[in-house]
Amino acid sequence: MLTAQTEQNQRVAASDAQRGMPYFCPSCREQVILKRGTRMMAHFAHRPNSNCRPFSESESQKHLTGKWQLAAYFGPKHVELEPYLQLLAQRPDLLVKREAHQLAVEYQCSPIAAGKLRQRNQGYHAYGLEVIWILGEAYLQTITSVRHAEKWLQYSDKLGWYLIFWETRQQCLIVWHHLTIDGLGGLQGWARTSTGNQVGKRTPKTLTSVQKLIQRRIQMGLHYKNAKWLKLQQFCYEHQRLLQAIPPVCYHFTNAEPLVCESPIIWAALMTVLLSEVPVGSLIRQLDLEKWAAKISTLFDGAQLIQCTTQQLANSWGRQLQRYADLLEQHGILKELAKKSWQLIASPY
């Protein structure tokens, strides 16, 4: 903890606390220990075997440092550090107050289970608070795919799908924005700092290399009888197709929405398996695409987009299906007749 209370219930920062004076946890009211030295960020700690739930998690020096820096970044006049919300038995790292608007800020440096993350969000929302999760710099190295990012991904019209990090050495936010999935299932997009500097873009692999890698994954998965790949192959068998025989058009299905934890090329291939059962000349409606997507959804691990609203999720699926239809239209397989309806004018195989 960076703050504690005196016997008179006054909030005191660890950096301002006096040695020898008693200080207490704002949640459980147990007396806490002041820890301050030349090699560590000043903080308060519970005694061993404390039963205090809201303050039970141990915090690294980077976490403590990051919280101080974030408080300075948002502005000391607008920030309450580690406020204890008694009705929720929760405490955000920061509570940012601007006029009538309040925002709970969580600075996450360590792993956290999806269930616990969801529970915290629900608590804040029930309290009428918006919440934003800012990730520690260690996550910059470990997040490479939807599987790693799913529970942290947030969406806005301005940034698209995005993640926010805090870098303690540079003392700045790093925002990965307009994130999509490349052909192999990895995250790609832009990154910039809170100072406005663009710090790079992940470059996708060439089409030829993606084709080779996808085929290699399928071959290895089937050779070693991996349950996931056997399930996908069984689906293709049932529709008189082979998983290995991915139509060329599907290899162009990249920049996909982060909805499934798998290569979007494989997703597009299974959609195209169902499309191939429709006679050339048939009418294809948005509802058909939605039914096919629902049918193959059981074959994939869906992303746990905990930070996403139901409407945002529905909109994301709408964009995904539209992008798939646009791709087929560009390759002369579909012809648009009206909004959200097309004619199948050529076989995808």
mmCIF file of C-alpha atoms in Angstrom:
data_model
loop_
_atom_site.group_PDB
_atom_site.id
_atom_site.type_symbol
_atom_site.label_atom_id
_atom_site.label_comp_id
_atom_site.label_asym_id
_atom_site.label_seq_id
_atom_site.Cartn_x
_atom_site.Cartn_y
_atom_site.Cartn_z
ATOM 1 C CA MET A 1 0.000 0.000 0.000
ATOM 2 C CA LEU A 2 1.171 3.510 -0.777
ATOM 3 C CA THR A 3 -1.168 5.085 1.754
ATOM 4 C CA ALA A 4 -2.484 4.300 5.236
ATOM 5 C CA GLN A 5 -4.464 6.058 7.964
ATOM 6 C CA THR A 6 -3.480 7.604 11.264
ATOM 7 C CA GLU A 7 -5.328 7.029 14.523
ATOM 8 C CA GLN A 8 -7.380 10.119 13.588
ATOM 9 C CA ASN A 9 -8.366 8.492 10.264
ATOM 10 C CA GLN A 10 -6.264 10.900 8.222
ATOM 11 C CA ARG A 11 -4.808 9.554 4.982
ATOM 12 C CA VAL A 12 -0.991 9.592 4.872
ATOM 13 C CA ALA A 13 1.314 8.693 1.983
ATOM 14 C CA ALA A 14 4.160 6.318 2.849
ATOM 15 C CA SER A 15 6.672 8.844 1.545
ATOM 16 C CA ASP A 16 5.430 11.378 4.127
ATOM 17 C CA ALA A 17 4.918 8.991 7.053
ATOM 18 C CA GLN A 18 6.981 9.327 10.225
ATOM 19 C CA ARG A 19 8.850 6.360 11.616
ATOM 20 C CA GLY A 20 7.605 5.156 14.996
ATOM 21 C CA MET A 21 4.082 6.462 14.475
ATOM 22 C CA PRO A 22 1.183 3.980 14.251
ATOM 23 C CA TYR A 23 -0.566 3.626 10.886
ATOM 24 C CA PHE A 24 -3.555 1.509 9.993
ATOM 25 C CA CYS A 25 -5.030 -0.215 6.962
ATOM 26 C CA PRO A 26 -8.093 1.721 5.687
ATOM 27 C CA SER A 27 -9.890 -1.577 5.068
ATOM 28 C CA CYS A 28 -9.314 -3.929 7.998
ATOM 29 C CA ARG A 29 -7.938 -1.326 10.474
ATOM 30 C CA GLU A 30 -4.999 -3.575 11.332
ATOM 31 C CA GLN A 31 -1.797 -1.750 12.157
ATOM 32 C CA VAL A 32 0.579 -1.811 9.198
ATOM 33 C CA ILE A 33 4.344 -1.562 8.873
ATOM 34 C CA LEU A 34 6.081 1.365 7.187
ATOM 35 C CA LYS A 35 8.775 0.216 4.791
ATOM 36 C CA ARG A 36 11.062 2.872 3.404
ATOM 37 C CA GLY A 37 14.665 2.584 2.340
ATOM 38 C CA THR A 38 17.171 3.785 -0.223
ATOM 39 C CA ARG A 39 16.496 0.872 -2.581
ATOM 40 C CA MET A 40 12.745 0.589 -2.384
ATOM 41 C CA MET A 41 9.646 2.631 -2.984
ATOM 42 C CA ALA A 42 8.159 3.717 0.330
ATOM 43 C CA HIS A 43 5.051 1.699 1.183
ATOM 44 C CA PHE A 44 3.028 0.142 3.980
ATOM 45 C CA ALA A 45 2.684 -3.610 4.452
ATOM 46 C CA HIS A 46 0.455 -5.854 6.528
ATOM 47 C CA ARG A 47 1.996 -8.089 9.133
ATOM 48 C CA PRO A 48 2.453 -11.776 8.178
ATOM 49 C CA ASN A 49 -0.739 -13.889 8.131
ATOM 50 C CA SER A 50 -3.009 -10.872 7.794
ATOM 51 C CA ASN A 51 -6.585 -11.679 6.743
ATOM 52 C CA CYS A 52 -7.151 -8.377 4.940
ATOM 53 C CA ARG A 53 -8.718 -9.340 1.586
ATOM 54 C CA PRO A 54 -8.666 -6.051 -0.381
ATOM 55 C CA PHE A 55 -4.978 -5.506 0.473
ATOM 56 C CA SER A 56 -3.865 -9.119 0.478
ATOM 57 C CA GLU A 57 -1.957 -9.038 -2.812
ATOM 58 C CA SER A 58 1.765 -8.404 -2.517
ATOM 59 C CA GLU A 59 3.019 -5.631 -4.765
ATOM 60 C CA SER A 60 6.316 -5.450 -6.576
ATOM 61 C CA GLN A 61 8.478 -2.354 -6.546
ATOM 62 C CA LYS A 62 7.606 -1.792 -10.207
ATOM 63 C CA HIS A 63 3.926 -1.871 -9.347
ATOM 64 C CA LEU A 64 4.357 0.618 -6.536
ATOM 65 C CA THR A 65 6.524 2.865 -8.709
ATOM 66 C CA GLY A 66 4.067 2.683 -11.597
ATOM 67 C CA LYS A 67 1.158 3.710 -9.370
ATOM 68 C CA TRP A 68 3.018 6.803 -8.172
ATOM 69 C CA GLN A 69 3.933 7.705 -11.727
ATOM 70 C CA LEU A 70 0.374 7.213 -12.974
ATOM 71 C CA ALA A 71 -0.942 9.427 -10.175
ATOM 72 C CA ALA A 72 1.444 12.148 -11.341
ATOM 73 C CA TYR A 73 0.460 11.551 -14.976
ATOM 74 C CA PHE A 74 -3.267 11.979 -14.327
ATOM 75 C CA GLY A 75 -2.618 14.955 -12.060
ATOM 76 C CA PRO A 76 -2.463 14.897 -8.229
ATOM 77 C CA LYS A 77 -5.428 17.277 -7.960
ATOM 78 C CA HIS A 78 -7.624 14.818 -9.842
ATOM 79 C CA VAL A 79 -6.426 11.539 -8.335
ATOM 80 C CA GLU A 80 -7.219 9.642 -5.163
ATOM 81 C CA LEU A 81 -4.607 6.977 -4.553
ATOM 82 C CA GLU A 82 -5.807 3.515 -3.445
ATOM 83 C CA PRO A 83 -9.283 4.575 -2.255
ATOM 84 C CA TYR A 84 -11.077 1.813 -0.386
ATOM 85 C CA LEU A 85 -14.659 1.397 -1.641
ATOM 86 C CA GLN A 86 -16.307 -0.107 1.413
ATOM 87 C CA LEU A 87 -19.550 -1.156 -0.299
ATOM 88 C CA LEU A 88 -17.551 -3.240 -2.771
ATOM 89 C CA ALA A 89 -14.675 -4.264 -0.526
ATOM 90 C CA GLN A 90 -12.495 -3.240 -3.479
ATOM 91 C CA ARG A 91 -9.841 -0.630 -3.981
ATOM 92 C CA PRO A 92 -8.734 0.587 -7.403
ATOM 93 C CA ASP A 93 -5.122 1.639 -7.692
ATOM 94 C CA LEU A 94 -6.312 5.122 -8.640
ATOM 95 C CA LEU A 95 -9.616 6.941 -8.727
ATOM 96 C CA VAL A 96 -9.473 9.732 -11.301
ATOM 97 C CA LYS A 97 -12.019 12.495 -10.749
ATOM 98 C CA ARG A 98 -12.817 15.130 -13.356
ATOM 99 C CA GLU A 99 -15.949 17.191 -12.696
ATOM 100 C CA ALA A 100 -18.813 14.667 -12.325
ATOM 101 C CA HIS A 101 -16.889 11.878 -14.042
ATOM 102 C CA GLN A 102 -14.994 9.223 -12.082
ATOM 103 C CA LEU A 103 -12.719 6.549 -13.520
ATOM 104 C CA ALA A 104 -11.227 3.592 -11.663
ATOM 105 C CA VAL A 105 -7.706 2.840 -12.899
ATOM 106 C CA GLU A 106 -6.121 -0.556 -12.295
ATOM 107 C CA TYR A 107 -2.409 -0.933 -12.962
ATOM 108 C CA GLN A 108 -1.812 -4.662 -13.496
ATOM 109 C CA CYS A 109 1.717 -6.039 -13.400
ATOM 110 C CA SER A 110 1.067 -9.658 -12.402
ATOM 111 C CA PRO A 111 -1.150 -12.387 -13.896
ATOM 112 C CA ILE A 112 -4.809 -12.454 -12.900
ATOM 113 C CA ALA A 113 -7.497 -15.051 -13.620
ATOM 114 C CA ALA A 114 -10.259 -14.099 -16.050
ATOM 115 C CA GLY A 115 -12.933 -14.848 -13.454
ATOM 116 C CA LYS A 116 -11.391 -12.527 -10.890
ATOM 117 C CA LEU A 117 -10.945 -9.820 -13.509
ATOM 118 C CA ARG A 118 -14.594 -10.097 -14.535
ATOM 119 C CA GLN A 119 -15.697 -9.951 -10.888
ATOM 120 C CA ARG A 120 -13.747 -6.744 -10.296
ATOM 121 C CA ASN A 121 -15.208 -5.124 -13.391
ATOM 122 C CA GLN A 122 -18.727 -6.070 -12.346
ATOM 123 C CA GLY A 123 -18.140 -4.535 -8.925
ATOM 124 C CA TYR A 124 -16.961 -1.229 -10.377
ATOM 125 C CA HIS A 125 -19.820 -1.081 -12.876
ATOM 126 C CA ALA A 126 -22.371 -1.795 -10.144
ATOM 127 C CA TYR A 127 -20.849 1.131 -8.233
ATOM 128 C CA GLY A 128 -21.341 3.348 -11.296
ATOM 129 C CA LEU A 129 -17.641 3.540 -12.125
ATOM 130 C CA GLU A 130 -15.953 3.129 -15.453
ATOM 131 C CA VAL A 131 -12.740 1.118 -15.200
ATOM 132 C CA ILE A 132 -9.620 1.010 -17.316
ATOM 133 C CA TRP A 133 -6.852 -1.560 -16.989
ATOM 134 C CA ILE A 134 -3.305 -0.402 -17.668
ATOM 135 C CA LEU A 135 -0.759 -3.180 -18.064
ATOM 136 C CA GLY A 136 2.760 -3.253 -16.657
ATOM 137 C CA GLU A 137 5.728 -3.233 -19.002
ATOM 138 C CA ALA A 138 6.302 -7.004 -18.631
ATOM 139 C CA TYR A 139 3.144 -7.521 -20.696
ATOM 140 C CA LEU A 140 4.785 -5.702 -23.603
ATOM 141 C CA GLN A 141 6.955 -8.767 -24.158
ATOM 142 C CA THR A 142 4.434 -11.516 -23.458
ATOM 143 C CA ILE A 143 1.367 -10.388 -25.429
ATOM 144 C CA THR A 144 1.695 -11.609 -29.008
ATOM 145 C CA SER A 145 -1.635 -13.272 -29.791
ATOM 146 C CA VAL A 146 -5.343 -13.009 -29.054
ATOM 147 C CA ARG A 147 -4.959 -15.755 -26.435
ATOM 148 C CA HIS A 148 -2.547 -13.543 -24.482
ATOM 149 C CA ALA A 149 -4.521 -10.333 -24.988
ATOM 150 C CA GLU A 150 -8.167 -11.444 -24.928
ATOM 151 C CA LYS A 151 -9.102 -10.414 -21.392
ATOM 152 C CA TRP A 152 -7.389 -7.022 -21.715
ATOM 153 C CA LEU A 153 -8.607 -5.929 -25.153
ATOM 154 C CA GLN A 154 -10.798 -2.835 -25.156
ATOM 155 C CA TYR A 155 -12.604 -1.166 -28.040
ATOM 156 C CA SER A 156 -13.331 2.419 -29.028
ATOM 157 C CA ASP A 157 -14.379 4.067 -32.276
ATOM 158 C CA LYS A 158 -11.227 6.202 -32.168
ATOM 159 C CA LEU A 159 -8.645 3.502 -31.377
ATOM 160 C CA GLY A 160 -10.351 0.341 -32.618
ATOM 161 C CA TRP A 161 -9.236 -2.648 -30.528
ATOM 162 C CA TYR A 162 -6.500 -1.453 -28.198
ATOM 163 C CA LEU A 163 -4.308 -2.180 -25.176
ATOM 164 C CA ILE A 164 -2.706 0.314 -22.774
ATOM 165 C CA PHE A 165 0.647 -0.144 -21.017
ATOM 166 C CA TRP A 166 2.663 1.989 -18.606
ATOM 167 C CA GLU A 167 6.446 2.080 -19.027
ATOM 168 C CA THR A 168 8.125 3.054 -15.742
ATOM 169 C CA ARG A 169 11.537 3.890 -17.212
ATOM 170 C CA GLN A 170 10.170 6.298 -19.818
ATOM 171 C CA GLN A 171 7.250 7.257 -17.547
ATOM 172 C CA CYS A 172 4.738 7.201 -20.372
ATOM 173 C CA LEU A 173 1.719 5.321 -21.633
ATOM 174 C CA ILE A 174 2.164 3.038 -24.626
ATOM 175 C CA VAL A 175 -1.015 2.391 -26.587
ATOM 176 C CA TRP A 176 -1.331 -0.463 -29.058
ATOM 177 C CA HIS A 177 -4.227 0.578 -31.252
ATOM 178 C CA HIS A 178 -6.250 -0.613 -34.258
ATOM 179 C CA LEU A 179 -5.252 -4.158 -33.398
ATOM 180 C CA THR A 180 -6.233 -6.989 -35.723
ATOM 181 C CA ILE A 181 -5.208 -10.625 -36.231
ATOM 182 C CA ASP A 182 -2.738 -11.490 -38.961
ATOM 183 C CA GLY A 183 -3.012 -14.638 -41.065
ATOM 184 C CA LEU A 184 -1.306 -16.782 -38.431
ATOM 185 C CA GLY A 185 -3.354 -15.562 -35.471
ATOM 186 C CA GLY A 186 -0.851 -13.040 -34.109
ATOM 187 C CA LEU A 187 -1.706 -9.490 -33.099
ATOM 188 C CA GLN A 188 -0.755 -6.666 -35.424
ATOM 189 C CA GLY A 189 -1.380 -2.948 -35.349
ATOM 190 C CA TRP A 190 0.156 0.385 -34.431
ATOM 191 C CA ALA A 191 1.821 1.528 -31.226
ATOM 192 C CA ARG A 192 2.357 5.038 -29.931
ATOM 193 C CA THR A 193 3.339 6.707 -26.678
ATOM 194 C CA SER A 194 1.375 9.247 -24.645
ATOM 195 C CA THR A 195 3.826 11.877 -25.916
ATOM 196 C CA GLY A 196 2.464 11.313 -29.433
ATOM 197 C CA ASN A 197 5.400 9.359 -30.825
ATOM 198 C CA GLN A 198 4.577 6.527 -33.201
ATOM 199 C CA VAL A 199 6.793 3.653 -32.065
ATOM 200 C CA GLY A 200 6.197 1.063 -34.727
ATOM 201 C CA LYS A 201 3.894 -1.252 -36.575
ATOM 202 C CA ARG A 202 4.047 -5.011 -36.687
ATOM 203 C CA THR A 203 4.776 -6.074 -40.265
ATOM 204 C CA PRO A 204 2.827 -9.097 -41.513
ATOM 205 C CA LYS A 205 4.572 -12.060 -43.134
ATOM 206 C CA THR A 206 4.462 -12.621 -46.886
ATOM 207 C CA LEU A 207 1.585 -14.574 -48.419
ATOM 208 C CA THR A 208 3.891 -17.427 -49.486
ATOM 209 C CA SER A 209 5.392 -17.845 -46.014
ATOM 210 C CA VAL A 210 1.925 -17.774 -44.412
ATOM 211 C CA GLN A 211 0.695 -20.509 -46.773
ATOM 212 C CA LYS A 212 3.665 -22.709 -45.887
ATOM 213 C CA LEU A 213 3.274 -22.161 -42.151
ATOM 214 C CA ILE A 214 -0.481 -22.846 -42.178
ATOM 215 C CA GLN A 215 -0.021 -26.055 -44.150
ATOM 216 C CA ARG A 216 2.783 -27.088 -41.805
ATOM 217 C CA ARG A 217 0.525 -26.575 -38.775
ATOM 218 C CA ILE A 218 -2.224 -28.665 -40.330
ATOM 219 C CA GLN A 219 0.147 -31.471 -41.313
ATOM 220 C CA MET A 220 1.793 -31.612 -37.890
ATOM 221 C CA GLY A 221 -1.540 -31.400 -36.073
ATOM 222 C CA LEU A 222 -3.024 -34.279 -38.051
ATOM 223 C CA HIS A 223 0.162 -36.358 -37.929
ATOM 224 C CA TYR A 224 0.290 -36.176 -34.127
ATOM 225 C CA LYS A 225 -3.509 -36.600 -33.886
ATOM 226 C CA ASN A 226 -4.023 -33.307 -32.110
ATOM 227 C CA ALA A 227 -7.655 -33.110 -30.987
ATOM 228 C CA LYS A 228 -8.182 -29.600 -32.357
ATOM 229 C CA TRP A 229 -6.947 -30.413 -35.854
ATOM 230 C CA LEU A 230 -8.752 -33.755 -35.948
ATOM 231 C CA LYS A 231 -11.991 -31.944 -35.085
ATOM 232 C CA LEU A 232 -11.473 -29.432 -37.884
ATOM 233 C CA GLN A 233 -10.649 -32.197 -40.359
ATOM 234 C CA GLN A 234 -13.737 -34.155 -39.326
ATOM 235 C CA PHE A 235 -15.880 -31.100 -40.045
ATOM 236 C CA CYS A 236 -14.384 -30.858 -43.529
ATOM 237 C CA TYR A 237 -14.913 -34.604 -44.169
ATOM 238 C CA GLU A 238 -18.578 -34.237 -43.260
ATOM 239 C CA HIS A 239 -18.879 -31.591 -45.976
ATOM 240 C CA GLN A 240 -16.843 -33.514 -48.577
ATOM 241 C CA ARG A 241 -13.770 -31.305 -48.269
ATOM 242 C CA LEU A 242 -10.222 -31.557 -46.932
ATOM 243 C CA LEU A 243 -8.783 -29.157 -44.395
ATOM 244 C CA GLN A 244 -5.521 -29.044 -46.335
ATOM 245 C CA ALA A 245 -7.318 -27.861 -49.495
ATOM 246 C CA ILE A 246 -7.779 -24.277 -48.375
ATOM 247 C CA PRO A 247 -9.100 -22.129 -51.246
ATOM 248 C CA PRO A 248 -6.507 -19.509 -52.303
ATOM 249 C CA VAL A 249 -8.872 -16.648 -51.497
ATOM 250 C CA CYS A 250 -8.832 -17.588 -47.792
ATOM 251 C CA TYR A 251 -5.109 -16.874 -47.497
ATOM 252 C CA HIS A 252 -5.960 -13.217 -48.064
ATOM 253 C CA PHE A 253 -8.274 -13.107 -45.047
ATOM 254 C CA THR A 254 -6.080 -11.150 -42.644
ATOM 255 C CA ASN A 255 -6.596 -8.035 -40.517
ATOM 256 C CA ALA A 256 -9.452 -9.912 -38.841
ATOM 257 C CA GLU A 257 -11.331 -8.997 -35.684
ATOM 258 C CA PRO A 258 -9.914 -10.559 -32.463
ATOM 259 C CA LEU A 259 -12.896 -12.867 -31.974
ATOM 260 C CA VAL A 260 -11.359 -16.348 -32.060
ATOM 261 C CA CYS A 261 -8.036 -17.615 -30.763
ATOM 262 C CA GLU A 262 -7.030 -19.133 -34.088
ATOM 263 C CA SER A 263 -5.736 -18.164 -37.514
ATOM 264 C CA PRO A 264 -8.453 -16.196 -39.373
ATOM 265 C CA ILE A 265 -7.402 -18.109 -42.487
ATOM 266 C CA ILE A 266 -8.659 -21.341 -40.913
ATOM 267 C CA TRP A 267 -11.864 -19.565 -39.867
ATOM 268 C CA ALA A 268 -12.392 -18.304 -43.427
ATOM 269 C CA ALA A 269 -11.635 -21.779 -44.813
ATOM 270 C CA LEU A 270 -14.447 -23.367 -42.788
ATOM 271 C CA MET A 271 -16.847 -20.586 -43.747
ATOM 272 C CA THR A 272 -15.943 -21.276 -47.372
ATOM 273 C CA VAL A 273 -16.559 -25.006 -46.915
ATOM 274 C CA LEU A 274 -20.181 -24.170 -46.078
ATOM 275 C CA LEU A 275 -20.397 -21.622 -48.879
ATOM 276 C CA SER A 276 -19.251 -24.253 -51.401
ATOM 277 C CA GLU A 277 -22.393 -26.309 -50.699
ATOM 278 C CA VAL A 278 -24.555 -23.521 -52.116
ATOM 279 C CA PRO A 279 -25.208 -23.717 -55.892
ATOM 280 C CA VAL A 280 -23.660 -21.017 -58.076
ATOM 281 C CA GLY A 281 -26.261 -18.334 -58.760
ATOM 282 C CA SER A 282 -27.810 -18.559 -55.291
ATOM 283 C CA LEU A 283 -28.641 -15.571 -53.114
ATOM 284 C CA ILE A 284 -26.393 -15.191 -50.045
ATOM 285 C CA ARG A 285 -27.734 -13.051 -47.237
ATOM 286 C CA GLN A 286 -26.163 -11.634 -44.094
ATOM 287 C CA LEU A 287 -28.312 -14.091 -42.138
ATOM 288 C CA ASP A 288 -26.656 -16.998 -43.993
ATOM 289 C CA LEU A 289 -23.207 -15.741 -43.026
ATOM 290 C CA GLU A 290 -24.323 -15.380 -39.414
ATOM 291 C CA LYS A 291 -25.683 -18.945 -39.364
ATOM 292 C CA TRP A 292 -22.463 -20.347 -40.822
ATOM 293 C CA ALA A 293 -20.350 -18.388 -38.341
ATOM 294 C CA ALA A 294 -22.478 -19.719 -35.467
ATOM 295 C CA LYS A 295 -22.155 -23.270 -36.799
ATOM 296 C CA ILE A 296 -18.357 -23.236 -36.932
ATOM 297 C CA SER A 297 -17.985 -21.282 -33.679
ATOM 298 C CA THR A 298 -18.075 -24.542 -31.701
ATOM 299 C CA LEU A 299 -14.875 -25.597 -33.475
ATOM 300 C CA PHE A 300 -12.886 -22.628 -32.173
ATOM 301 C CA ASP A 301 -11.980 -21.196 -28.807
ATOM 302 C CA GLY A 302 -13.753 -17.861 -28.684
ATOM 303 C CA ALA A 303 -11.850 -14.911 -27.268
ATOM 304 C CA GLN A 304 -12.890 -13.907 -23.733
ATOM 305 C CA LEU A 305 -13.400 -10.214 -24.434
ATOM 306 C CA ILE A 306 -14.144 -9.297 -20.837
ATOM 307 C CA GLN A 307 -13.710 -5.556 -21.401
ATOM 308 C CA CYS A 308 -16.166 -5.607 -24.324
ATOM 309 C CA THR A 309 -19.895 -4.851 -24.146
ATOM 310 C CA THR A 310 -22.467 -7.100 -25.807
ATOM 311 C CA GLN A 311 -23.105 -4.436 -28.438
ATOM 312 C CA GLN A 312 -19.399 -4.039 -29.185
ATOM 313 C CA LEU A 313 -19.133 -7.798 -29.628
ATOM 314 C CA ALA A 314 -22.117 -7.862 -32.005
ATOM 315 C CA ASN A 315 -20.645 -4.968 -34.009
ATOM 316 C CA SER A 316 -17.295 -6.754 -34.207
ATOM 317 C CA TRP A 317 -18.915 -9.883 -35.630
ATOM 318 C CA GLY A 318 -20.768 -7.698 -38.132
ATOM 319 C CA ARG A 319 -17.476 -6.184 -39.330
ATOM 320 C CA GLN A 320 -15.881 -9.639 -39.518
ATOM 321 C CA LEU A 321 -18.633 -11.023 -41.746
ATOM 322 C CA GLN A 322 -18.638 -7.897 -43.912
ATOM 323 C CA ARG A 323 -14.874 -8.166 -44.383
ATOM 324 C CA TYR A 324 -15.248 -11.808 -45.412
ATOM 325 C CA ALA A 325 -17.972 -10.926 -47.944
ATOM 326 C CA ASP A 326 -15.896 -8.022 -49.295
ATOM 327 C CA LEU A 327 -12.945 -10.362 -49.841
ATOM 328 C CA LEU A 328 -15.067 -12.839 -51.789
ATOM 329 C CA GLU A 329 -16.460 -9.995 -53.858
ATOM 330 C CA GLN A 330 -12.965 -8.701 -54.662
ATOM 331 C CA HIS A 331 -12.001 -12.168 -55.937
ATOM 332 C CA GLY A 332 -15.047 -12.542 -58.147
ATOM 333 C CA ILE A 333 -16.859 -15.113 -56.015
ATOM 334 C CA LEU A 334 -19.702 -12.914 -54.777
ATOM 335 C CA LYS A 335 -21.530 -10.028 -56.414
ATOM 336 C CA GLU A 336 -23.275 -7.490 -54.202
ATOM 337 C CA LEU A 337 -26.963 -7.128 -55.012
ATOM 338 C CA ALA A 338 -28.065 -4.891 -52.152
ATOM 339 C CA LYS A 339 -26.926 -4.017 -48.661
ATOM 340 C CA LYS A 340 -26.042 -7.266 -46.866
ATOM 341 C CA SER A 341 -27.033 -9.528 -49.766
ATOM 342 C CA TRP A 342 -24.936 -11.037 -52.545
ATOM 343 C CA GLN A 343 -25.153 -13.498 -55.413
ATOM 344 C CA LEU A 344 -22.738 -16.417 -55.610
ATOM 345 C CA ILE A 345 -21.288 -16.103 -59.120
ATOM 346 C CA ALA A 346 -18.354 -18.555 -58.920
ATOM 347 C CA SER A 347 -17.266 -21.543 -56.880
ATOM 348 C CA PRO A 348 -14.660 -20.691 -54.226
ATOM 349 C CA TYR A 349 -12.818 -23.964 -54.920
#
